[in-house]
Amino acid sequence: MAHKWVYLFTEVNDAEKRMGSWDGVRSLLGGKGAGVADMTRAGLPVPPGFTITTEACNEYYANGKQFPEGMWDQVLAALKDVEQRTGKKFGDPTNPLLVSVRSGAKFSMPGMMDTVLNLGLNAQTKQGIARLTNNPRFAADAYRRFVQLFGKIVLGVAGDKFEHVMDEYKEKGGQHRQDTDLSSEELDQISERFKQIIKQDAGIEFPEDPYDQLKMAIGAVFGSWMGRRAIDYRRVNKIADNLGTAVNVQTMVFGNMGNDSATGVAFTRNPATGENILYGEYLTNAQGEDVVAGVRTPKGLDDLAQEMPAAYQEFKTYAERLEKYYKDIQDLEFTVERGKLYMLQTRTGKRTGRAAVKIAVDHVHEGLISKRDAVLRVEPAALDQLLHPSIDPKAKLSVLTTGLPASPGAASGQVVFDPDDAVNWARDGHKVILVRTETAPEDFHGMEVSQAFLTARGGMTSHAAVVARGMGKPCVAGAGEIRVDYKNKQFSANGTTVKEGEWISVDGSTGQVILGQAPLVDASMSGDFGEFMQWVDEFRTMGVRANADTPRDARVARQFGAEGIGLCRTEHMFFGGDRIDSVRQMILSGLDYKRLERELNGAQAAKDEARIAEITRQIEEPKRLYLGALDKLAGMQTEDFVGIFKEMDGYPVIIRTIDPPLHEFLPHEEAEQRDLAQKMGITLEKVQATIEQLHEFNPMLGFRGCRLGIIYPEITEMQARAIFTAAADCLKQGIKVIPEVMIPLVGDLNELTDQASKVRATAEKIKAESGQNFEYMVGTMIELPRAALLADEIAREAEFFSYGTNDLTQTTMGMSRDDAGRFLPLYVERKILKDDPFQVLDQKGVGKLLEMGVQLGRQTRPELEVGICGEHGGEPESVKFCYRTGLNYVSCSPYRVPIARLAAAQAALGDKTRDK
């Protein structure tokens, strides 16, 4: 028996029997085809038609863009069935059947593929339509639309060439007319002009044979599956390329037959807010593409209730029925032809994050779905929209350029280019946006006071992006079209120059950079959201912590439901206020102190008494400055830790000892270097020589992390003293504290043993001094492949592991996350890599090291606590992988905690998610 490539809308039972499930039907017939077939089965007024399967599309590509054997014959047979049902004949000049040819993939891809309407029209059938309807203008308009759409969609002629002709006719005689004002004679003239354009651009005469038209249109819809729009949409939304699109061929019904006809689109609930109202737009005397193309301003459905009350009531009844049947918001298309309603589409409606939560909660309260279904239905990433301000969707925007949506939310501010200027402007009450070629840790003070950040370079895990997400501020990174001119305090993009002090807006959810002050909509933490997250936690079994470096971050983290801190980066505390001065004093004096200490050891070994005396005299001042700076920093950090412990009362706090290389704390600009020299009472040359001494060719793999602590043990001891002094102070106040001290960049057991011994010795000393018997743990960050491979050895010393997957990805894949933005997007686009590994955990490579480390570590220490603290801790697919791997918790920026909570709950429920 020949393979079945074509299913009539009335054959949905056969499709379901063959595929075994409704999901299988949607895979075979696409979402649109399955929807119209299901409505046909339910007895709704659906124009007859048939669907060419997604299998046919895939076979079309496998056959070198040739229809599979037998498909065209099945199309002709299905067309005969439609002719019998309608009493019309395809290509017949007296009673012609016209059809639409539409795409329809399994997952909704609105606007990404192609549609052709009014197919079957030619000079003869146009006259037949005019006679049948007694409306020559309608026939002329339908033909004009068909030639225009067919020329653009099927023959590839630029759409603006047709629009220029339309505009020319609408503006004739200085008039400003609508397309509905054009006469039948003018429409005929326009159609002829369109045909001339097609002959000139496509090199062929416009096809008059309806069967040729149909064959070409089906090929064009198949072709649109691999069009640039569709490919990009699938890449962004993680839809597989091998699904294919179905083609739906359906009897045309006409909303442009006069003022008793209309066409519209609607949602069964408001897709922006989730409000339980029928929401949509329509146009009288129009066809479907007019509503979305902006040719005329559509009207709200309330007007339809007044203009066509019977059709409206019937449509409202069907909308309610369909939502109850599918148990989800539906996206509907309809046409009213001379007062009679026809349903053309039902599919699961796209919605905002806010709407998704409200609809899920309302559906539970209405008894449509269970709490479990509600938790599985909401996409974790959609929650981002509830947590940040957004640009008003109704606003008209002047978009300057688009970069990477590095941190969600939107903000407006006056442009500044220097972090010190940002501080000064903000102090004077200005809202500022910091624009940099790229940010560095020394920019932190300017970032802290800015509304948002914009960088010309850097990726989704660049410094700017990571800091922005941690602060909950919008960021657009890697906006490659902008050129930053620090000297003249301006940036330019696409021929426009923006100077310091001028207003821009950035949308970190879309990557758009907008001229002027865009109107914003505040995020709202509604009661629905709180109730929904309670349900989430009922099903979640894996912990979720937050990366937080300040008491404010910790407070936000708790508000969003974090169950502790999975990463407190102590170096971030060093950049605020005048603290950086103490850090720089520590570095400058510490280098001298360590150099003289080494020389003293050499003199003592040589028993050179004169040299010993000279060095002993020289070492006193740098030692005093070095230890004095450490004492100052210890006091500051103690105060910070007390604030964080108070916010996290009873929850664990993982504190990472200093990690970055020392050169990151020193200024790069000569003016700042001069200021530093003045403050420290040394020469500019001394400062510059120190910076040169600390320079590294590859600092990421250089003198940082535990390597710093081993060479400068006083720094580790200072930080441990601050942590445990804060713990003791909090215990005295009745605040429960669980500090976990994490040693970074460990690649060998001996490194961890060295640093852990200093931490533990300091802890015991503080216990004895304070009389407080606090609990604590010492562990390590697994961010080097060697550490994962030797996890069984390292677990002898480590009481916990925390995977730093940002650096583990870099060291495993040999990629710099700050530089890989130059090629990673192309890698993803060309399917060399499935995802950007700095955004979505590389489960095959990095994930294998993670699994291995967990298994080896727990062989040595069965109770070993294991978590993840890289940016992947807030990415839904990575969170689900962590659950499957047996991690105790994930940790992410405070504003991603709800996302991680939902992803963890879905993982616990088996991740049986519904539609995309």
Coordinates of N, CA, C and O in Angstrom, one line a residue, residues 749 752 780 790-801 853 856-861 864:
L749 N 45.3 17.8 45.4 CA 45.0 17.7 46.9 C 45.9 18.5 47.7 O 45.5 19.1 48.7
L752 N 44.8 22.1 48.2 CA 43.7 22.3 49.1 C 44.1 22.0 50.6 O 43.7 22.8 51.5
T780 N 35.9 23.0 48.1 CA 36.6 23.6 47.0 C 35.7 23.8 45.8 O 34.7 23.1 45.7
L790 N 40.5 14.0 39.6 CA 41.1 13.6 40.9 C 40.2 13.8 42.1 O 40.6 14.0 43.2
A791 N 38.9 13.8 41.8 CA 37.9 14.2 42.8 C 37.9 13.2 44.0 O 37.6 13.7 45.1
D792 N 38.2 12.0 43.8 CA 38.3 11.0 44.9 C 39.4 11.4 45.9 O 39.2 11.3 47.1
E793 N 40.5 11.9 45.4 CA 41.6 12.3 46.2 C 41.3 13.6 47.0 O 41.4 13.8 48.2
I794 N 40.7 14.6 46.2 CA 40.4 15.9 46.7 C 39.4 15.8 47.8 O 39.4 16.6 48.8
A795 N 38.5 14.8 47.7 CA 37.4 14.7 48.7 C 37.9 14.2 50.0 O 37.1 14.2 51.0
R796 N 39.1 13.8 50.1 CA 39.7 13.4 51.4 C 39.8 14.7 52.3 O 39.6 14.6 53.5
E797 N 40.0 15.8 51.7 CA 40.1 17.1 52.4 C 38.8 17.9 52.3 O 38.5 18.6 53.3
A798 N 38.2 17.9 51.1 CA 37.0 18.7 50.9 C 35.7 18.1 51.5 O 35.4 17.0 51.3
E799 N 35.0 19.0 52.2 CA 33.7 18.6 52.7 C 32.6 18.9 51.8 O 31.4 18.4 52.0
F800 N 32.9 19.7 50.8 CA 31.9 20.0 49.7 C 32.6 20.3 48.4 O 33.7 20.8 48.5
F801 N 31.9 20.1 47.4 CA 32.3 20.5 46.0 C 31.3 21.5 45.5 O 30.1 21.3 45.6
G853 N 33.1 13.6 38.6 CA 33.6 14.2 39.9 C 32.6 13.9 41.0 O 33.1 13.6 42.1
L856 N 33.2 10.1 41.8 CA 34.4 9.8 42.5 C 34.5 10.5 43.9 O 34.9 9.8 44.9
G857 N 34.0 11.7 44.0 CA 34.0 12.4 45.3 C 33.2 11.6 46.3 O 33.6 11.5 47.5
R858 N 32.0 11.1 46.0 CA 31.2 10.4 46.9 C 31.6 9.0 47.2 O 31.2 8.4 48.2
Q859 N 32.5 8.5 46.4 CA 33.1 7.2 46.7 C 34.0 7.4 48.0 O 34.1 6.5 48.8
T860 N 34.7 8.5 48.0 CA 35.6 8.8 49.2 C 34.8 9.3 50.4 O 35.0 8.9 51.5
R861 N 33.8 10.2 50.1 CA 33.0 10.8 51.1 C 31.5 10.8 50.8 O 31.0 11.7 50.1
L864 N 29.2 13.8 50.9 CA 29.8 15.0 50.2 C 28.6 15.8 49.6 O 27.8 15.4 48.9

